[in-house]
Amino acid sequence: DTAVSQTPKYLVTQMGNDKSIKCEQNLGHDTMYWYKQDSKKFLKIMFSYNNKELIINETVPNRFSPKSPDKAHLNLHINSLELGDSAVYFCASSQERGYEQYFGPGTRLTVT
Amino acid sequence: QQQVKQSPQSLIVQKGGISIINCAYENTAFDYFPWYQQFPGKGPALLIAIRPDVSEKKEGRFTISFNKSAKQFSLHIMDSQPGDSATYFCAASSPNSGYALNFGKGTSLLVTP
């Protein structure tokens, strides 16, 4: 069974569109994260959710919004997509107050 | 700003050799230091991690050395194999930042046969 899954794996869209990436974890973890990996492979935290509450909100544009319908899911909504949003987005999860984070397979977003 | 600095950017090691990757940090609130391995097209996979109350941790061929006073830690891969060829990331986190991982820029390791 896949521990952390993301859909879709690839997403190609035009500038100005709105898109969502879904993430699900079956590890029973209480905290989930979104990371962005740029073209130079640099990984940077975007958001994390703990028990459905946002506990980190890094300096990302407000066009990005995380939505957590329950503690097993953390979706990422992106409005008015820009060329610079092209990257690989990774979802991760960990136990509350734990440190071991497990990553999903990533979603490669390409904005044209 | 880059909170964790990683070197070298790339590394070529012969099969059977030792691969060494170094990281340094400034934030003394960091209290968890993991290493991740990433293959092309895959997500980062947790390899090994250490907390500052120990100076070394070994798991199989992978060893983390930690120097709290110097604020440095390193990954040693013994008997490196071609299958170890991947990108390696060090990271650091603290409760103050909600355990978000602050990553180094990564090291691309190539192990030649």
PDB file of C-alpha atoms in Angstrom:
ATOM      1  CA  ASP A   1       0.000   0.000   0.000  1.00  0.00           C
ATOM      2  CA  THR A   2       1.186   3.470  -0.876  1.00  0.00           C
ATOM      3  CA  ALA A   3       1.823   5.476   2.287  1.00  0.00           C
ATOM      4  CA  VAL A   4       1.584   8.967   0.777  1.00  0.00           C
ATOM      5  CA  SER A   5      -0.061   9.341  -2.606  1.00  0.00           C
ATOM      6  CA  GLN A   6      -0.584  12.347  -4.860  1.00  0.00           C
ATOM      7  CA  THR A   7      -2.721  12.957  -7.913  1.00  0.00           C
ATOM      8  CA  PRO A   8      -2.100  13.807 -10.618  1.00  0.00           C
ATOM      9  CA  LYS A   9       1.518  12.889 -11.213  1.00  0.00           C
ATOM     10  CA  TYR A  10       1.769  15.308 -14.118  1.00  0.00           C
ATOM     11  CA  LEU A  11      -0.213  18.479 -14.649  1.00  0.00           C
ATOM     12  CA  VAL A  12       0.157  20.699 -17.688  1.00  0.00           C
ATOM     13  CA  THR A  13      -1.931  23.835 -17.830  1.00  0.00           C
ATOM     14  CA  GLN A  14      -2.002  27.350 -19.186  1.00  0.00           C
ATOM     15  CA  MET A  15      -1.304  30.579 -17.406  1.00  0.00           C
ATOM     16  CA  GLY A  16      -4.257  32.007 -15.573  1.00  0.00           C
ATOM     17  CA  ASN A  17      -5.934  28.661 -14.922  1.00  0.00           C
ATOM     18  CA  ASP A  18      -6.875  27.311 -11.517  1.00  0.00           C
ATOM     19  CA  LYS A  19      -5.773  23.804 -10.569  1.00  0.00           C
ATOM     20  CA  SER A  20      -5.683  21.453  -7.598  1.00  0.00           C
ATOM     21  CA  ILE A  21      -3.328  18.735  -6.474  1.00  0.00           C
ATOM     22  CA  LYS A  22      -4.580  16.053  -4.123  1.00  0.00           C
ATOM     23  CA  CYS A  23      -2.669  14.280  -1.389  1.00  0.00           C
ATOM     24  CA  GLU A  24      -3.663  11.364   0.781  1.00  0.00           C
ATOM     25  CA  GLN A  25      -1.777   9.486   3.479  1.00  0.00           C
ATOM     26  CA  ASN A  26      -2.740   6.173   5.051  1.00  0.00           C
ATOM     27  CA  LEU A  27      -0.165   6.266   7.838  1.00  0.00           C
ATOM     28  CA  GLY A  28      -2.489   7.688  10.441  1.00  0.00           C
ATOM     29  CA  HIS A  29      -0.320  10.788  10.756  1.00  0.00           C
ATOM     30  CA  ASP A  30      -1.646  14.040  12.152  1.00  0.00           C
ATOM     31  CA  THR A  31       0.575  16.484  10.288  1.00  0.00           C
ATOM     32  CA  MET A  32       0.845  16.960   6.549  1.00  0.00           C
ATOM     33  CA  TYR A  33       3.051  19.255   4.498  1.00  0.00           C
ATOM     34  CA  TRP A  34       3.462  20.681   1.023  1.00  0.00           C
ATOM     35  CA  TYR A  35       6.931  21.293  -0.370  1.00  0.00           C
ATOM     36  CA  LYS A  36       7.972  22.836  -3.675  1.00  0.00           C
ATOM     37  CA  GLN A  37      11.009  21.606  -5.583  1.00  0.00           C
ATOM     38  CA  ASP A  38      12.253  24.050  -8.169  1.00  0.00           C
ATOM     39  CA  SER A  39      14.177  23.397 -11.361  1.00  0.00           C
ATOM     40  CA  LYS A  40      17.437  23.365  -9.417  1.00  0.00           C
ATOM     41  CA  LYS A  41      16.021  20.657  -7.130  1.00  0.00           C
ATOM     42  CA  PHE A  42      15.813  22.977  -4.137  1.00  0.00           C
ATOM     43  CA  LEU A  43      13.098  21.846  -1.727  1.00  0.00           C
ATOM     44  CA  LYS A  44      11.192  24.465   0.227  1.00  0.00           C
ATOM     45  CA  ILE A  45       8.347  24.193   2.702  1.00  0.00           C
ATOM     46  CA  MET A  46       5.081  25.795   1.674  1.00  0.00           C
ATOM     47  CA  PHE A  47       2.493  24.722   4.217  1.00  0.00           C
ATOM     48  CA  SER A  48       1.785  22.254   6.943  1.00  0.00           C
ATOM     49  CA  TYR A  49      -1.433  21.184   8.602  1.00  0.00           C
ATOM     50  CA  ASN A  50      -1.811  19.684  12.042  1.00  0.00           C
ATOM     51  CA  ASN A  51      -5.210  18.344  13.025  1.00  0.00           C
ATOM     52  CA  LYS A  52      -6.805  20.398  10.263  1.00  0.00           C
ATOM     53  CA  GLU A  53      -5.192  23.617  11.439  1.00  0.00           C
ATOM     54  CA  LEU A  54      -2.615  25.514   9.463  1.00  0.00           C
ATOM     55  CA  ILE A  55       0.500  25.752  11.582  1.00  0.00           C
ATOM     56  CA  ILE A  56       2.957  27.045   9.007  1.00  0.00           C
ATOM     57  CA  ASN A  57       2.346  29.482   6.259  1.00  0.00           C
ATOM     58  CA  GLU A  58       5.612  30.352   4.562  1.00  0.00           C
ATOM     59  CA  THR A  59       5.895  33.372   2.316  1.00  0.00           C
ATOM     60  CA  VAL A  60       4.008  31.881  -0.583  1.00  0.00           C
ATOM     61  CA  PRO A  61       1.588  33.840  -2.746  1.00  0.00           C
ATOM     62  CA  ASN A  62      -1.995  33.776  -1.537  1.00  0.00           C
ATOM     63  CA  ARG A  63      -2.880  32.213  -4.879  1.00  0.00           C
ATOM     64  CA  PHE A  64      -1.850  28.999  -3.163  1.00  0.00           C
ATOM     65  CA  SER A  65      -4.241  27.632  -0.597  1.00  0.00           C
ATOM     66  CA  PRO A  66      -4.147  24.318   1.249  1.00  0.00           C
ATOM     67  CA  LYS A  67      -7.398  22.561   1.999  1.00  0.00           C
ATOM     68  CA  SER A  68      -7.691  19.689   4.441  1.00  0.00           C
ATOM     69  CA  PRO A  69     -11.076  17.910   4.458  1.00  0.00           C
ATOM     70  CA  ASP A  70      -9.765  15.463   7.070  1.00  0.00           C
ATOM     71  CA  LYS A  71      -6.445  14.568   8.619  1.00  0.00           C
ATOM     72  CA  ALA A  72      -5.670  11.997   5.920  1.00  0.00           C
ATOM     73  CA  HIS A  73      -5.936  14.519   3.094  1.00  0.00           C
ATOM     74  CA  LEU A  74      -4.240  17.803   2.287  1.00  0.00           C
ATOM     75  CA  ASN A  75      -5.030  19.276  -1.107  1.00  0.00           C
ATOM     76  CA  LEU A  76      -3.285  22.210  -2.721  1.00  0.00           C
ATOM     77  CA  HIS A  77      -5.308  24.708  -4.723  1.00  0.00           C
ATOM     78  CA  ILE A  78      -3.564  27.145  -6.995  1.00  0.00           C
ATOM     79  CA  ASN A  79      -5.363  30.082  -8.578  1.00  0.00           C
ATOM     80  CA  SER A  80      -4.287  32.197 -11.541  1.00  0.00           C
ATOM     81  CA  LEU A  81      -1.316  30.032 -12.376  1.00  0.00           C
ATOM     82  CA  GLU A  82       1.898  31.741 -13.457  1.00  0.00           C
ATOM     83  CA  LEU A  83       4.908  30.487 -15.376  1.00  0.00           C
ATOM     84  CA  GLY A  84       6.980  30.638 -12.198  1.00  0.00           C
ATOM     85  CA  ASP A  85       4.697  28.122 -10.522  1.00  0.00           C
ATOM     86  CA  SER A  86       6.160  25.385 -12.705  1.00  0.00           C
ATOM     87  CA  ALA A  87       7.856  22.965 -10.316  1.00  0.00           C
ATOM     88  CA  VAL A  88       7.450  19.610  -8.628  1.00  0.00           C
ATOM     89  CA  TYR A  89       5.174  19.705  -5.620  1.00  0.00           C
ATOM     90  CA  PHE A  90       5.599  17.134  -2.879  1.00  0.00           C
ATOM     91  CA  CYS A  91       3.207  16.223  -0.152  1.00  0.00           C
ATOM     92  CA  ALA A  92       4.610  14.749   3.077  1.00  0.00           C
ATOM     93  CA  SER A  93       3.257  13.585   6.402  1.00  0.00           C
ATOM     94  CA  SER A  94       4.502  12.951   9.916  1.00  0.00           C
ATOM     95  CA  GLN A  95       3.136  12.072  13.309  1.00  0.00           C
ATOM     96  CA  GLU A  96       2.145  15.015  15.418  1.00  0.00           C
ATOM     97  CA  ARG A  97       5.197  16.390  17.170  1.00  0.00           C
ATOM     98  CA  GLY A  98       7.258  13.778  15.372  1.00  0.00           C
ATOM     99  CA  TYR A  99      10.051  14.492  12.994  1.00  0.00           C
ATOM    100  CA  GLU A 100      10.098  11.677  10.465  1.00  0.00           C
ATOM    101  CA  GLN A 101       8.457  12.981   7.345  1.00  0.00           C
ATOM    102  CA  TYR A 102       7.419  10.674   4.546  1.00  0.00           C
ATOM    103  CA  PHE A 103       7.094  12.095   1.090  1.00  0.00           C
ATOM    104  CA  GLY A 104       4.739  11.350  -1.750  1.00  0.00           C
ATOM    105  CA  PRO A 105       5.884  10.732  -5.326  1.00  0.00           C
ATOM    106  CA  GLY A 106       5.407  14.336  -6.386  1.00  0.00           C
ATOM    107  CA  THR A 107       3.320  16.217  -8.924  1.00  0.00           C
ATOM    108  CA  ARG A 108       5.147  17.886 -11.772  1.00  0.00           C
ATOM    109  CA  LEU A 109       3.295  21.074 -12.653  1.00  0.00           C
ATOM    110  CA  THR A 110       4.076  22.749 -15.948  1.00  0.00           C
ATOM    111  CA  VAL A 111       2.514  26.100 -16.705  1.00  0.00           C
ATOM    112  CA  THR A 112       2.610  27.171 -20.350  1.00  0.00           C
TER     113      THR A 112
ATOM    114  CA  GLN B   1      17.718  32.723   3.362  1.00  0.00           C
ATOM    115  CA  GLN B   2      19.465  29.392   3.155  1.00  0.00           C
ATOM    116  CA  GLN B   3      19.408  27.947   6.661  1.00  0.00           C
ATOM    117  CA  VAL B   4      21.294  24.769   5.806  1.00  0.00           C
ATOM    118  CA  LYS B   5      24.359  24.828   3.592  1.00  0.00           C
ATOM    119  CA  GLN B   6      25.374  21.641   1.824  1.00  0.00           C
ATOM    120  CA  SER B   7      28.524  20.649  -0.029  1.00  0.00           C
ATOM    121  CA  PRO B   8      29.701  19.470  -2.441  1.00  0.00           C
ATOM    122  CA  GLN B   9      27.131  20.127  -5.130  1.00  0.00           C
ATOM    123  CA  SER B  10      28.233  17.003  -6.978  1.00  0.00           C
ATOM    124  CA  LEU B  11      30.401  14.037  -6.148  1.00  0.00           C
ATOM    125  CA  ILE B  12      31.878  11.195  -8.142  1.00  0.00           C
ATOM    126  CA  VAL B  13      33.082   8.136  -6.243  1.00  0.00           C
ATOM    127  CA  GLN B  14      34.350   4.799  -7.415  1.00  0.00           C
ATOM    128  CA  LYS B  15      32.515   1.648  -6.442  1.00  0.00           C
ATOM    129  CA  GLY B  16      33.659   0.539  -3.010  1.00  0.00           C
ATOM    130  CA  GLY B  17      34.802   3.998  -2.013  1.00  0.00           C
ATOM    131  CA  ILE B  18      33.500   6.317   0.716  1.00  0.00           C
ATOM    132  CA  SER B  19      31.123   9.136  -0.179  1.00  0.00           C
ATOM    133  CA  ILE B  20      31.119  12.107   2.183  1.00  0.00           C
ATOM    134  CA  ILE B  21      28.610  14.942   2.103  1.00  0.00           C
ATOM    135  CA  ASN B  22      28.770  17.855   4.506  1.00  0.00           C
ATOM    136  CA  CYS B  23      26.187  20.257   5.888  1.00  0.00           C
ATOM    137  CA  ALA B  24      26.321  23.267   8.159  1.00  0.00           C
ATOM    138  CA  TYR B  25      23.620  25.269   9.910  1.00  0.00           C
ATOM    139  CA  GLU B  26      23.295  28.442  11.958  1.00  0.00           C
ATOM    140  CA  ASN B  27      19.991  28.108  13.765  1.00  0.00           C
ATOM    141  CA  THR B  28      20.720  26.635  17.202  1.00  0.00           C
ATOM    142  CA  ALA B  29      17.024  25.829  17.629  1.00  0.00           C
ATOM    143  CA  PHE B  30      17.375  22.990  15.135  1.00  0.00           C
ATOM    144  CA  ASP B  31      17.181  19.691  16.954  1.00  0.00           C
ATOM    145  CA  TYR B  32      16.555  17.137  14.244  1.00  0.00           C
ATOM    146  CA  PHE B  33      18.808  16.450  11.291  1.00  0.00           C
ATOM    147  CA  PRO B  34      17.679  13.962   8.634  1.00  0.00           C
ATOM    148  CA  TRP B  35      19.193  12.929   5.361  1.00  0.00           C
ATOM    149  CA  TYR B  36      17.050  12.173   2.358  1.00  0.00           C
ATOM    150  CA  GLN B  37      17.832  10.258  -0.813  1.00  0.00           C
ATOM    151  CA  GLN B  38      16.075  11.118  -4.035  1.00  0.00           C
ATOM    152  CA  PHE B  39      16.112   9.222  -7.308  1.00  0.00           C
ATOM    153  CA  PRO B  40      15.008  10.900 -10.542  1.00  0.00           C
ATOM    154  CA  GLY B  41      11.254  11.144 -10.783  1.00  0.00           C
ATOM    155  CA  LYS B  42      10.725   9.999  -7.199  1.00  0.00           C
ATOM    156  CA  GLY B  43       9.999  11.674  -3.913  1.00  0.00           C
ATOM    157  CA  PRO B  44      12.681  12.146  -1.254  1.00  0.00           C
ATOM    158  CA  ALA B  45      13.087   9.070   0.930  1.00  0.00           C
ATOM    159  CA  LEU B  46      14.249   9.285   4.525  1.00  0.00           C
ATOM    160  CA  LEU B  47      17.636   7.632   4.799  1.00  0.00           C
ATOM    161  CA  ILE B  48      18.886   8.286   8.313  1.00  0.00           C
ATOM    162  CA  ALA B  49      18.454  10.965  10.947  1.00  0.00           C
ATOM    163  CA  ILE B  50      20.157  12.186  14.110  1.00  0.00           C
ATOM    164  CA  ARG B  51      19.417  14.373  17.091  1.00  0.00           C
ATOM    165  CA  PRO B  52      22.071  16.588  18.692  1.00  0.00           C
ATOM    166  CA  ASP B  53      22.405  14.502  21.846  1.00  0.00           C
ATOM    167  CA  VAL B  54      24.552  11.966  19.966  1.00  0.00           C
ATOM    168  CA  SER B  55      27.641  12.519  17.858  1.00  0.00           C
ATOM    169  CA  GLU B  56      27.248   9.606  15.487  1.00  0.00           C
ATOM    170  CA  LYS B  57      24.589   7.293  14.177  1.00  0.00           C
ATOM    171  CA  LYS B  58      25.136   4.334  11.916  1.00  0.00           C
ATOM    172  CA  GLU B  59      22.640   2.343   9.896  1.00  0.00           C
ATOM    173  CA  GLY B  60      24.170  -0.215   7.611  1.00  0.00           C
ATOM    174  CA  ARG B  61      26.550   1.518   5.218  1.00  0.00           C
ATOM    175  CA  PHE B  62      25.245   4.972   6.143  1.00  0.00           C
ATOM    176  CA  THR B  63      26.659   7.003   9.018  1.00  0.00           C
ATOM    177  CA  ILE B  64      25.832  10.479  10.243  1.00  0.00           C
ATOM    178  CA  SER B  65      28.516  12.375  12.124  1.00  0.00           C
ATOM    179  CA  PHE B  66      27.315  15.356  14.135  1.00  0.00           C
ATOM    180  CA  ASN B  67      29.380  18.178  15.622  1.00  0.00           C
ATOM    181  CA  LYS B  68      27.136  20.368  17.739  1.00  0.00           C
ATOM    182  CA  SER B  69      29.776  22.942  18.648  1.00  0.00           C
ATOM    183  CA  ALA B  70      30.708  23.444  15.009  1.00  0.00           C
ATOM    184  CA  LYS B  71      27.072  23.263  13.892  1.00  0.00           C
ATOM    185  CA  GLN B  72      27.998  20.755  11.228  1.00  0.00           C
ATOM    186  CA  PHE B  73      26.890  17.293  10.279  1.00  0.00           C
ATOM    187  CA  SER B  74      27.869  14.907   7.556  1.00  0.00           C
ATOM    188  CA  LEU B  75      26.765  11.762   5.788  1.00  0.00           C
ATOM    189  CA  HIS B  76      29.235   8.994   5.104  1.00  0.00           C
ATOM    190  CA  ILE B  77      28.341   6.231   2.677  1.00  0.00           C
ATOM    191  CA  MET B  78      30.710   3.314   3.077  1.00  0.00           C
ATOM    192  CA  ASP B  79      31.387   0.826   0.289  1.00  0.00           C
ATOM    193  CA  SER B  80      29.513   3.033  -2.166  1.00  0.00           C
ATOM    194  CA  GLN B  81      27.598   1.172  -4.870  1.00  0.00           C
ATOM    195  CA  PRO B  82      26.309   2.258  -8.286  1.00  0.00           C
ATOM    196  CA  GLY B  83      22.794   1.884  -6.883  1.00  0.00           C
ATOM    197  CA  ASP B  84      23.607   4.677  -4.427  1.00  0.00           C
ATOM    198  CA  SER B  85      23.787   7.130  -7.332  1.00  0.00           C
ATOM    199  CA  ALA B  86      21.132   9.695  -6.461  1.00  0.00           C
ATOM    200  CA  THR B  87      20.687  13.170  -5.060  1.00  0.00           C
ATOM    201  CA  TYR B  88      21.167  13.494  -1.319  1.00  0.00           C
ATOM    202  CA  PHE B  89      19.661  16.232   0.796  1.00  0.00           C
ATOM    203  CA  CYS B  90      20.468  17.165   4.333  1.00  0.00           C
ATOM    204  CA  ALA B  91      17.816  18.950   6.334  1.00  0.00           C
ATOM    205  CA  ALA B  92      17.150  20.397   9.746  1.00  0.00           C
ATOM    206  CA  SER B  93      14.026  21.202  11.705  1.00  0.00           C
ATOM    207  CA  SER B  94      12.853  22.460  15.053  1.00  0.00           C
ATOM    208  CA  PRO B  95       9.603  22.592  17.012  1.00  0.00           C
ATOM    209  CA  ASN B  96       9.696  26.383  16.658  1.00  0.00           C
ATOM    210  CA  SER B  97       8.956  26.101  12.967  1.00  0.00           C
ATOM    211  CA  GLY B  98       6.344  23.391  13.227  1.00  0.00           C
ATOM    212  CA  TYR B  99       8.887  20.748  12.276  1.00  0.00           C
ATOM    213  CA  ALA B 100       9.108  21.991   8.707  1.00  0.00           C
ATOM    214  CA  LEU B 101      12.243  20.693   7.064  1.00  0.00           C
ATOM    215  CA  ASN B 102      14.849  23.208   5.966  1.00  0.00           C
ATOM    216  CA  PHE B 103      16.761  21.514   3.192  1.00  0.00           C
ATOM    217  CA  GLY B 104      20.266  21.931   1.849  1.00  0.00           C
ATOM    218  CA  LYS B 105      20.595  22.389  -1.890  1.00  0.00           C
ATOM    219  CA  GLY B 106      21.414  18.748  -2.503  1.00  0.00           C
ATOM    220  CA  THR B 107      24.407  16.721  -3.643  1.00  0.00           C
ATOM    221  CA  SER B 108      24.313  14.711  -6.831  1.00  0.00           C
ATOM    222  CA  LEU B 109      26.258  11.511  -6.196  1.00  0.00           C
ATOM    223  CA  LEU B 110      27.536   9.325  -9.004  1.00  0.00           C
ATOM    224  CA  VAL B 111      29.142   6.022  -8.120  1.00  0.00           C
ATOM    225  CA  THR B 112      31.124   4.624 -11.034  1.00  0.00           C
ATOM    226  CA  PRO B 113      31.525   0.866 -11.558  1.00  0.00           C
TER     227      PRO B 113
END
